[in-house]
Coordinates of C-alpha atoms in Angstrom, one line a residue:
M29 CA -18.6 21.3 -15.1
R30 CA -15.9 22.9 -13.0
D31 CA -12.6 23.7 -14.7
V32 CA -10.2 21.0 -13.5
R33 CA -6.6 21.1 -14.5
V34 CA -5.0 17.7 -14.7
P35 CA -1.3 17.4 -13.8
W36 CA 0.9 16.2 -16.7
V37 CA 4.5 14.8 -16.2
R38 CA 7.1 13.0 -18.3
P39 CA 8.6 9.7 -17.2
D40 CA 12.0 11.3 -16.8
Q41 CA 10.6 13.6 -14.0
L42 CA 9.7 10.6 -11.8
G43 CA 13.2 9.6 -10.7
D44 CA 14.7 6.2 -11.4
Y45 CA 11.3 4.5 -11.1
R46 CA 12.4 1.4 -13.1
L47 CA 14.4 0.2 -10.1
N48 CA 11.1 0.0 -8.2
R49 CA 9.0 -2.4 -10.2
L50 CA 5.8 -3.3 -8.2
G51 CA 3.9 -5.5 -10.6
D52 CA 3.4 -6.5 -14.2
G53 CA 0.0 -7.3 -15.8
G54 CA -1.3 -7.9 -19.2
Q55 CA -2.1 -4.2 -19.7
G56 CA 0.8 -2.5 -18.1
V57 CA 3.7 -2.4 -15.6
V58 CA 3.4 -0.6 -12.3
Y59 CA 6.3 1.1 -10.6
G60 CA 6.8 3.0 -7.4
V61 CA 7.7 6.6 -7.9
P62 CA 10.8 7.5 -6.0
R63 CA 10.5 11.2 -6.2
P64 CA 7.3 12.8 -7.5
P65 CA 7.5 16.5 -8.6
D66 CA 6.5 18.8 -5.8
R67 CA 3.4 20.1 -7.5
L68 CA 1.8 16.6 -7.9
P69 CA -1.1 15.5 -5.6
G70 CA 0.4 13.3 -2.9
T71 CA 4.0 12.1 -2.3
Y72 CA 3.3 8.3 -2.2
L73 CA 2.6 7.5 -5.8
A74 CA 2.8 4.7 -8.3
F75 CA 3.2 4.9 -12.1
K76 CA 1.3 2.5 -14.4
E77 CA 3.0 2.4 -17.8
Y78 CA 0.8 1.0 -20.5
K79 CA 2.0 -1.7 -22.9
A80 CA -0.3 -0.5 -25.7
P81 CA -2.3 2.6 -26.6
V82 CA -5.5 3.3 -24.5
D83 CA -8.4 5.8 -24.7
A84 CA -6.4 8.7 -23.3
D85 CA -9.4 11.1 -23.3
V86 CA -11.3 8.8 -20.9
L87 CA -8.3 8.5 -18.7
H88 CA -8.0 12.3 -18.6
D89 CA -11.7 12.6 -17.6
M90 CA -11.1 10.0 -14.8
C91 CA -8.2 12.1 -13.5
C92 CA -10.8 14.9 -13.1
F93 CA -13.3 12.8 -11.3
L94 CA -12.4 13.3 -7.7
D95 CA -12.3 17.1 -8.1
L96 CA -15.8 17.1 -9.6
I97 CA -17.7 15.3 -6.8
S98 CA -18.8 16.6 -3.3
G99 CA -16.3 16.9 -0.5
P100 CA -17.8 14.0 1.6
D101 CA -17.9 11.7 -1.4
R102 CA -14.3 12.6 -2.4
A103 CA -13.0 12.0 1.2
F104 CA -14.8 8.7 1.3
L105 CA -13.7 7.4 -2.1
E106 CA -10.1 8.7 -1.9
A107 CA -9.5 6.4 1.0
R108 CA -10.9 3.4 -0.9
L109 CA -9.6 3.8 -4.5
T110 CA -6.1 3.9 -6.1
W111 CA -7.6 6.4 -8.5
P112 CA -5.7 8.0 -11.4
V113 CA -4.5 11.5 -10.4
A114 CA -2.1 12.6 -13.1
M115 CA -1.2 11.9 -16.8
V116 CA 2.2 10.7 -17.9
Y117 CA 3.2 11.6 -21.5
T118 CA 6.1 11.6 -24.0
G119 CA 6.7 13.8 -26.9
R120 CA 5.3 17.4 -27.2
A121 CA 3.9 19.0 -24.1
P122 CA 0.1 19.2 -24.2
T123 CA -1.5 22.6 -24.3
A124 CA -5.2 22.0 -23.8
P125 CA -7.6 19.1 -23.2
P126 CA -8.6 16.6 -24.4
P127 CA -5.3 14.6 -24.9
T128 CA -6.2 13.6 -28.5
A129 CA -6.3 17.3 -29.5
N130 CA -2.6 17.6 -28.8
S131 CA -0.6 16.5 -31.9
G132 CA 2.7 14.9 -31.0
T133 CA 1.7 14.1 -27.5
A134 CA 1.6 10.4 -26.5
V135 CA -0.1 9.3 -23.3
V136 CA 2.0 6.4 -21.9
G137 CA 0.4 5.9 -18.5
F138 CA -0.8 7.6 -15.3
L139 CA 0.0 8.2 -11.7
M140 CA -2.1 7.0 -8.8
N141 CA -1.9 6.8 -5.0
R142 CA 0.0 3.8 -3.9
V143 CA -1.2 1.0 -1.6
T144 CA 0.0 1.8 1.9
G145 CA 1.3 -0.7 4.5
E146 CA -2.1 -1.1 6.2
F147 CA -3.3 -3.0 3.2
E148 CA -0.3 -5.4 3.1
L149 CA 0.2 -8.8 4.7
S150 CA 3.6 -9.9 6.0
S151 CA 3.8 -13.6 6.8
P152 CA 6.8 -16.0 6.9
K153 CA 4.4 -18.6 5.5
L154 CA 4.0 -16.6 2.3
G155 CA 7.7 -15.8 2.0
E156 CA 7.2 -12.1 1.2
T157 CA 4.9 -9.2 1.8
K158 CA 1.8 -9.3 -0.3
L159 CA -1.1 -7.1 -0.9
Q160 CA -3.8 -8.1 1.6
A161 CA -6.6 -9.0 -0.8
L162 CA -10.0 -10.3 0.0
E163 CA -8.8 -13.4 -1.8
F164 CA -7.0 -14.5 1.3
L165 CA -10.4 -14.7 3.1
L166 CA -11.6 -17.2 0.5
N167 CA -9.7 -20.0 2.3
G168 CA -10.3 -22.2 5.3
D169 CA -9.7 -21.0 8.8
D170 CA -6.7 -23.3 9.2
Y171 CA -4.9 -21.7 6.2
E172 CA -5.7 -18.2 7.5
T173 CA -4.3 -19.0 10.9
Q174 CA -1.1 -20.3 9.2
I175 CA -0.5 -17.0 7.5
G176 CA -1.4 -15.0 10.5
L177 CA -4.8 -13.7 9.5
H178 CA -7.5 -13.9 12.2
V179 CA -10.8 -12.6 10.8
D180 CA -14.0 -13.4 12.5
D181 CA -17.6 -13.2 11.1
G182 CA -18.1 -9.7 12.5
Q183 CA -15.1 -8.4 10.7
R184 CA -16.2 -10.1 7.5
L185 CA -19.6 -8.4 7.7
R186 CA -17.9 -5.0 8.3
L187 CA -15.7 -5.4 5.3
L188 CA -18.8 -6.2 3.2
I189 CA -20.6 -3.2 4.6
D190 CA -17.7 -1.0 3.6
L191 CA -17.5 -2.5 0.1
A192 CA -21.2 -2.1 -0.4
H193 CA -21.0 1.6 0.6
T194 CA -18.1 2.1 -1.8
L195 CA -19.9 0.5 -4.7
D196 CA -23.0 2.4 -4.0
R197 CA -21.1 5.8 -4.1
L198 CA -19.4 4.8 -7.3
H199 CA -22.7 3.7 -8.9
R200 CA -24.3 7.0 -7.9
Q201 CA -21.5 8.8 -9.8
Q202 CA -22.0 6.5 -12.9
V203 CA -18.8 4.5 -12.2
T204 CA -18.9 0.7 -12.4
V205 CA -16.1 -1.6 -11.3
G206 CA -16.5 -4.2 -14.0
D207 CA -13.7 -6.6 -13.0
L208 CA -14.9 -6.8 -9.4
S209 CA -13.2 -9.8 -7.7
P210 CA -11.3 -10.5 -4.5
K211 CA -8.0 -10.1 -6.4
N212 CA -8.8 -6.4 -6.9
V213 CA -10.1 -5.6 -3.5
M214 CA -7.6 -5.1 -0.7
F215 CA -8.6 -4.8 3.0
T216 CA -7.5 -3.6 6.4
L217 CA -9.0 -4.7 9.7
A218 CA -7.9 -1.4 11.4
G219 CA -10.8 0.4 13.0
R220 CA -14.1 -1.0 11.6
G221 CA -12.3 -2.4 8.6
R222 CA -12.0 -0.8 5.2
C223 CA -11.6 -2.0 1.6
L224 CA -9.4 -0.6 -1.2
L225 CA -10.1 -1.1 -4.9
I226 CA -7.1 -1.3 -7.2
D227 CA -6.9 -1.3 -11.0
C228 CA -9.3 1.6 -11.1
D229 CA -8.4 2.5 -14.7
S230 CA -10.2 -0.7 -15.7
M231 CA -13.5 0.7 -14.3
R232 CA -16.2 2.0 -16.7
Y233 CA -16.3 5.8 -16.2
R234 CA -19.7 7.2 -17.1
G235 CA -20.3 4.7 -19.9
R236 CA -16.8 4.9 -21.4
N237 CA -13.7 2.7 -21.0
V238 CA -10.0 3.4 -20.9
L239 CA -9.4 -0.3 -21.6
A240 CA -11.5 -3.1 -22.9
Q241 CA -13.6 -4.7 -20.1
V242 CA -12.1 -8.0 -18.8
E243 CA -13.2 -10.4 -16.1
T244 CA -11.3 -12.6 -13.7
T245 CA -11.7 -16.3 -14.3
G246 CA -14.3 -17.7 -12.0
W247 CA -16.0 -14.3 -11.6
E248 CA -17.7 -13.9 -15.0
V249 CA -21.3 -12.7 -15.3
P250 CA -23.6 -14.8 -17.5
E251 CA -24.7 -12.0 -19.7
T252 CA -22.6 -10.5 -22.6
Q253 CA -22.7 -6.9 -21.3
K254 CA -19.9 -6.2 -18.8
G255 CA -19.1 -3.4 -16.5
T256 CA -22.6 -2.5 -15.4
V257 CA -24.4 -2.0 -12.1
A258 CA -26.0 -5.4 -12.7
S259 CA -22.6 -7.1 -13.2
D260 CA -21.2 -5.4 -10.1
S261 CA -24.3 -6.6 -8.2
Y262 CA -23.8 -10.2 -9.4
K263 CA -20.1 -10.2 -8.3
F264 CA -20.8 -8.5 -4.9
G265 CA -23.2 -11.3 -4.1
L266 CA -20.6 -13.9 -5.1
I267 CA -18.0 -12.2 -2.9
A268 CA -20.4 -12.3 0.1
L269 CA -21.1 -16.0 -0.5
R270 CA -17.4 -17.0 -0.9
V271 CA -16.1 -14.8 2.0
F272 CA -18.4 -16.8 4.3
N273 CA -18.0 -20.0 2.5
R274 CA -14.2 -19.8 2.8
S275 CA -13.9 -20.9 -0.7
Q276 CA -12.3 -19.6 -3.9
D277 CA -15.1 -21.0 -6.1
G278 CA -17.9 -22.3 -3.9
T279 CA -21.5 -21.2 -4.0
D280 CA -22.9 -22.9 -0.9
H281 CA -25.4 -20.6 0.8
A282 CA -25.4 -22.5 4.1
P283 CA -22.5 -20.6 5.8
L284 CA -24.1 -17.2 4.9
R285 CA -27.5 -18.4 6.0
D286 CA -26.0 -19.3 9.4
V287 CA -25.3 -15.6 9.8
S288 CA -28.5 -14.2 8.3
T289 CA -31.3 -15.8 6.3
E290 CA -31.9 -12.4 4.6
L291 CA -28.3 -12.2 3.5
A292 CA -28.5 -15.7 2.0
N293 CA -31.6 -14.7 0.1
L294 CA -29.9 -11.6 -1.2
A295 CA -27.0 -13.7 -2.4
L296 CA -29.4 -16.0 -4.2
R297 CA -31.2 -13.1 -5.9
S298 CA -27.8 -11.6 -6.9
R299 CA -27.1 -14.6 -9.1
S300 CA -30.2 -14.2 -11.1
S301 CA -29.8 -14.7 -14.9
E302 CA -32.1 -11.6 -15.3
P303 CA -29.8 -8.6 -14.5
H304 CA -32.6 -6.3 -13.5
R305 CA -33.7 -8.7 -10.7
R306 CA -30.4 -8.5 -8.8
P307 CA -30.2 -6.4 -5.6
A308 CA -27.9 -3.5 -5.9
P309 CA -25.1 -3.2 -3.2
A310 CA -27.1 -0.5 -1.4
D311 CA -29.9 -3.0 -1.0
W312 CA -27.6 -5.2 1.0
L313 CA -26.8 -2.6 3.6
P314 CA -29.8 -2.9 6.0
A315 CA -29.4 -6.7 6.2
L316 CA -25.6 -6.5 6.6
E317 CA -25.8 -3.9 9.3
L318 CA -28.5 -5.7 11.2
A319 CA -26.5 -9.0 11.0
E320 CA -23.4 -7.2 12.3
S321 CA -25.4 -5.5 15.1
R322 CA -26.9 -8.8 16.2
L323 CA -23.5 -10.6 16.1
T324 CA -21.9 -7.8 18.2
S325 CA -24.8 -7.9 20.7
A326 CA -24.7 -11.7 21.0
R327 CA -20.9 -11.7 21.6
S328 CA -21.2 -9.0 24.3
T329 CA -23.6 -11.2 26.3
A330 CA -22.4 -14.8 25.4
G331 CA -18.7 -14.5 24.5
P332 CA -17.1 -15.1 21.2
R333 CA -19.2 -16.8 18.5
P334 CA -17.5 -19.6 16.6
S335 CA -16.8 -19.2 12.9
T336 CA -19.7 -20.3 10.7
G337 CA -17.5 -21.5 7.9
T338 CA -16.3 -25.1 7.7
P339 CA -12.6 -25.1 8.2
R340 CA -10.9 -26.5 5.1
T341 CA -7.4 -26.7 3.8
A342 CA -7.1 -24.5 0.7
A343 CA -4.4 -23.6 -1.7
A344 CA -2.8 -20.2 -1.3
P345 CA -4.2 -17.5 -3.5
S346 CA -2.4 -17.0 -6.8
P347 CA 0.3 -14.4 -6.7
Q348 CA -0.8 -10.8 -7.0
P349 CA 1.2 -7.8 -8.3
V350 CA 2.8 -6.8 -5.1
P351 CA 5.4 -4.4 -3.9
A352 CA 8.9 -5.7 -4.5
A353 CA 9.8 -7.5 -1.4
V354 CA 13.0 -6.9 0.5
R355 CA 14.1 -10.4 1.2
V356 CA 17.1 -11.4 3.3
T357 CA 19.1 -14.3 4.5
T358 CA 19.8 -14.5 8.2
A359 CA 23.5 -14.5 7.4
S360 CA 23.3 -11.0 5.9
P361 CA 21.4 -8.9 8.4
G362 CA 22.9 -5.6 7.5
P363 CA 22.5 -2.3 9.5
Y364 CA 19.8 -1.7 12.0
G365 CA 19.5 -5.4 12.8
A366 CA 16.8 -5.2 10.2
G367 CA 17.9 -8.3 8.6
A368 CA 19.6 -6.1 6.1
R369 CA 17.4 -3.3 5.6
A370 CA 18.0 -4.3 2.3
G371 CA 19.3 -7.6 1.2
R372 CA 17.2 -6.9 -2.0
G373 CA 16.7 -10.0 -4.0
S374 CA 18.0 -12.8 -1.8
A375 CA 16.0 -15.8 -1.1
P376 CA 13.6 -15.9 1.9
P377 CA 14.3 -18.3 4.7
S378 CA 13.4 -21.8 3.8
V379 CA 11.8 -22.6 7.1
P380 CA 8.7 -20.6 7.9
R381 CA 8.2 -19.1 11.3
P382 CA 5.3 -20.8 13.2
V383 CA 2.3 -18.5 13.5
G384 CA 0.9 -18.1 17.0
G385 CA -2.4 -16.8 18.1
S386 CA -1.0 -13.7 19.7
S387 CA 1.4 -11.0 18.7
S388 CA 4.1 -12.0 21.1
G389 CA 3.6 -15.5 22.5
G390 CA 4.1 -17.4 19.2
R391 CA 7.3 -15.8 18.0
V392 CA 10.4 -17.7 17.5
A393 CA 13.8 -16.6 18.8
G394 CA 17.1 -17.1 17.0
T395 CA 17.9 -16.3 13.4
L396 CA 14.2 -16.1 12.3
V397 CA 13.8 -13.0 14.5
V398 CA 15.7 -11.1 11.9
L399 CA 12.8 -11.7 9.5
V400 CA 10.4 -10.0 12.0
V401 CA 12.6 -6.9 12.1
L402 CA 12.3 -6.7 8.3
A403 CA 8.7 -5.5 8.6
L404 CA 10.2 -2.2 9.8
L405 CA 12.8 -1.6 7.2
G406 CA 11.3 -3.1 4.1
Y407 CA 9.2 -0.8 1.9
G408 CA 8.2 2.8 1.7
A409 CA 7.1 6.1 0.1
V410 CA 10.4 7.1 -1.3
N411 CA 13.1 4.9 -2.8
R412 CA 16.1 6.6 -4.4
A413 CA 19.6 5.1 -4.3
T414 CA 22.3 7.5 -3.3
S415 CA 25.9 7.6 -4.6
S416 CA 28.9 7.1 -2.3
D417 CA 29.2 10.8 -1.6
G418 CA 25.6 11.1 -0.6
S419 CA 24.5 13.1 -3.7
D420 CA 21.3 12.4 -5.6
D421 CA 21.7 12.1 -9.3
S422 CA 18.1 11.5 -10.3
P423 CA 16.7 14.3 -12.5
S424 CA 15.0 17.3 -10.9
S425 CA 11.6 18.6 -12.1
A426 CA 10.0 22.0 -12.3
S427 CA 6.7 23.3 -13.5
S428 CA 6.8 25.0 -16.9
G429 CA 4.1 27.5 -16.1
N430 CA 2.0 26.1 -18.9
P431 CA -1.7 26.7 -18.1
Y432 CA -2.4 23.1 -18.9
D433 CA 0.0 22.2 -16.1
A434 CA 2.5 20.2 -18.2
S435 CA 6.2 20.4 -17.2
T436 CA 8.4 20.9 -20.2
D437 CA 11.9 21.1 -18.7
D438 CA 13.9 20.0 -15.7
S439 CA 15.6 23.3 -14.9
G440 CA 16.2 24.6 -11.4
S441 CA 17.9 23.3 -8.3
D442 CA 17.7 19.6 -7.4
P443 CA 15.4 19.3 -4.4
G444 CA 17.2 16.1 -3.4
S445 CA 20.7 17.5 -3.3
R446 CA 22.6 17.3 0.0
D447 CA 23.7 20.6 1.6
S448 CA 26.8 19.9 3.7
D449 CA 26.7 23.5 5.0
A450 CA 23.2 23.5 6.4
S451 CA 22.7 25.9 9.2
A452 CA 22.9 24.7 12.8
S453 CA 19.3 25.7 13.2
A454 CA 18.3 22.9 10.9
R455 CA 20.2 20.2 12.8
A456 CA 18.9 18.0 15.6
E457 CA 21.6 16.7 17.9
A458 CA 21.8 13.9 20.5
P459 CA 24.7 12.0 22.0
G460 CA 26.2 9.9 19.2
A461 CA 24.3 11.4 16.3
T462 CA 23.3 14.6 14.5
V463 CA 20.5 14.8 11.9
D464 CA 20.4 17.5 9.2
Y465 CA 16.8 18.3 8.5
S466 CA 17.4 21.4 6.3
Q467 CA 15.7 19.7 3.3
A468 CA 12.5 19.2 5.2
A469 CA 12.7 22.3 7.3
G470 CA 9.5 23.7 5.7
E471 CA 7.5 21.0 7.4
L472 CA 6.1 22.0 10.7
K473 CA 7.1 18.7 12.5
A474 CA 10.5 18.4 10.9
E475 CA 12.4 19.4 14.0
E476 CA 10.5 17.0 16.2
V477 CA 10.9 14.1 13.8
A478 CA 14.6 14.8 13.3
A479 CA 15.1 14.9 17.0
M480 CA 13.6 11.5 17.4
F481 CA 15.9 10.1 14.7
A482 CA 18.9 11.7 16.3
R483 CA 18.1 10.0 19.6
F484 CA 17.4 6.7 17.9
F485 CA 20.6 6.6 15.8
G486 CA 22.6 8.1 18.6
A487 CA 21.5 5.3 21.0
I488 CA 22.6 2.8 18.4
N489 CA 25.9 4.4 17.9
T490 CA 26.5 4.7 21.6
R491 CA 25.3 1.1 22.1
D492 CA 22.4 2.0 24.3
Y493 CA 20.2 -0.5 22.6
D494 CA 17.4 -0.5 25.1
E495 CA 17.1 3.2 24.6
A496 CA 17.1 2.7 20.8
L497 CA 14.3 0.1 21.1
S498 CA 12.2 2.6 23.0
Y499 CA 11.7 4.6 19.8
Y500 CA 9.7 1.8 18.2
D501 CA 5.9 2.0 18.4
P502 CA 4.7 -0.6 20.9
A503 CA 2.6 -2.2 18.2
T504 CA 5.4 -2.6 15.7
T505 CA 5.9 -5.9 14.0
A506 CA 9.6 -5.1 13.3
V507 CA 10.7 -6.6 16.6
D508 CA 8.8 -8.3 19.4
L509 CA 9.3 -5.8 22.2
D510 CA 7.9 -8.1 24.8
S511 CA 10.2 -11.0 23.9
G512 CA 13.7 -11.0 25.4
A513 CA 15.0 -13.3 22.7
S514 CA 13.7 -11.0 20.0
R515 CA 15.3 -7.9 21.6
D516 CA 18.6 -9.8 22.2
K517 CA 18.7 -10.8 18.5
W518 CA 18.1 -7.2 17.5
K519 CA 20.9 -6.0 19.8
E520 CA 23.3 -8.7 18.5
V521 CA 22.9 -7.5 14.9
M522 CA 22.9 -3.8 15.8
S523 CA 26.2 -4.2 17.6
T524 CA 28.0 -4.6 14.2
T525 CA 27.0 -1.2 12.8
K526 CA 27.5 2.6 13.2
D527 CA 25.6 5.2 11.2
S528 CA 26.6 8.7 10.1
R529 CA 25.8 11.4 7.6
L530 CA 22.2 11.4 8.8
I531 CA 19.8 13.5 6.7
L532 CA 16.0 13.8 7.0
S533 CA 15.5 14.5 3.3
D534 CA 11.7 14.3 3.1
L535 CA 8.7 14.4 5.5
D536 CA 5.0 14.0 4.7
T537 CA 2.5 14.6 7.5
S538 CA -0.4 15.4 5.2
G539 CA -2.1 12.0 5.2
K540 CA -3.3 9.4 7.7
Y541 CA 0.3 8.3 8.2
T542 CA 3.5 10.3 8.6
F543 CA 6.3 9.2 6.3
A544 CA 9.9 10.3 6.9
T545 CA 12.8 9.6 4.5
M546 CA 16.3 9.3 6.0
N547 CA 19.5 9.1 4.1
F548 CA 22.6 7.9 6.0
R549 CA 25.8 6.0 5.8
S550 CA 26.3 2.7 7.6
R551 CA 29.6 1.0 8.4
Q552 CA 29.3 -2.6 9.5
S553 CA 31.3 -5.8 10.0
P554 CA 32.0 -8.1 7.0
G555 CA 29.2 -10.5 6.6
Y556 CA 26.6 -8.0 7.8
G557 CA 26.2 -6.1 4.6
P558 CA 23.2 -6.2 2.2
A559 CA 22.2 -9.7 1.3
G560 CA 23.3 -9.1 -2.3
R561 CA 26.6 -7.8 -1.0
P562 CA 27.2 -9.4 2.4
N563 CA 30.8 -8.4 2.6
D564 CA 30.1 -4.7 2.2
T565 CA 31.5 -2.8 5.2
C566 CA 30.1 0.6 4.1
D567 CA 26.9 1.5 2.3
D568 CA 24.8 4.6 1.7
W569 CA 21.1 4.2 2.4
T570 CA 17.7 5.8 1.7
V571 CA 15.0 4.5 4.0
T572 CA 11.4 5.8 4.3
Y573 CA 9.8 5.1 7.7
Q574 CA 6.1 5.1 8.6
L575 CA 5.8 6.9 12.0
T576 CA 3.1 7.0 14.6
R577 CA 2.4 9.4 17.4
T578 CA 2.6 7.5 20.6
S579 CA 4.2 9.7 23.3
G580 CA 5.9 11.5 20.5
Y581 CA 6.9 10.2 17.1
R582 CA 7.7 6.5 17.1
I583 CA 8.9 4.1 14.3
F584 CA 6.2 1.7 13.2
K585 CA 7.7 0.2 10.1
A586 CA 9.0 1.2 6.7
P587 CA 7.2 -0.1 3.6
R588 CA 9.4 -2.6 1.9
D589 CA 10.1 -0.9 -1.4
G590 CA 11.2 2.3 0.3
V591 CA 14.7 0.9 1.0
S592 CA 17.7 1.4 -1.4
Y593 CA 21.4 1.5 -1.0
A594 CA 24.7 1.9 -2.8
P595 CA 28.2 0.7 -1.7
C596 CA 30.5 3.5 -0.4

């Protein structure tokens, strides 16, 4: 086995994470990490804090897993798992593995990569942004249309293909999911579609468990032994049935048989009471790929094929642990016309926006447009509130040099501090705004990103709103760029604000998405402050944006929990 050093950190090195609660389950609480130490893998992380002791040695071994497998397997699985990547401890700093060999060290949780915006669903019908779980596909087509999901049979097949490949790779590495259900499988329709498995610490890792195996109600296997290849195979078959049956609990084989007789037969075999007779997920792949190929070919020659599932009205899925939503009232839109890029905690609009069949034609003008803009300024990779003078008082962190990679002190300069004397070479200027990017100057694209934000904020400050709107990605859901009413509403709200003290404090271009964190001060008219403080006329903000490259960097959105503010 290769020597793998697992990062260890203390909770006090993660910033003020308790202000960024994402979800609460029976085993632990999940928080967004506002500022991970620099040496940690990734900058968009979540912290799961356990409520009771767990098998820390197994958790440590799980943190090693991705470093021990082949490059192709790692690249594939990293994109499909929220896998543990670092240990969180209290007490004495550990000196050598395993965790239980360190007297005085208590493992209290772990860090994992967070769910990104592509796996989230924003819908006025739901009232807030939720994780886009396969559970949403276990409803009638009429309900899916109401919440803005349009998933055809070809996409359902491609999601099953991706999930089967994921399970197969895990099984070949002696990892079983155990609690495999649509509540724990997120999905995106981007590209050919992709699944993302959450709650990975509940998986069985090479015959051992961090936590006792549990099962979701309605997804139990008939045998007593849980967390096996056979139990995963049983539940995969049930997912295939229900995804095409459009049902939370149905087992009707007819909709799947309409797509492929072989798939229906595999689903029937997967529910065998004899575990060894169930087809493994890999056994499904030839039939799934053939069915998807036939469906694609048929559509190319005969036009769209109607859905095979019988439309039915179904109840909405039960709430999932989701990122803390940034909700607003239309009376408190706040800066950016983002419907108060913050308005944290206020009630969502009581009247849902009708959902149309296209991205532009079905949108409603007027006050509800503000809710659309929220998709841009709602949740993100970094979330640290700033004080009125722009300083960051969350604790700094530094590596101790311990060979076991555990930080034991917080000495050193604060990487989040603001430098008012930054050199002119680390400033991007445009009419109406200057962005200081000295804190992110080590990133190759920092100057280009800062220049885009200088032009964007400058256009707002000089009231050139059409110019400002040009810095949104054409595919953004923050504002309907093709709708005059939507653009006018955005301009109306933006006319109340002016932004200053612009700092690009963090930039991450290492992953599939570019995340840029901006700190700034907004001054706005009374009544346009954050929803919790509508009469604020001055607030200091931290907003993390997800950017795309479309004729230069453009603003796509900001994940909702990446928005924080403090009154001036």
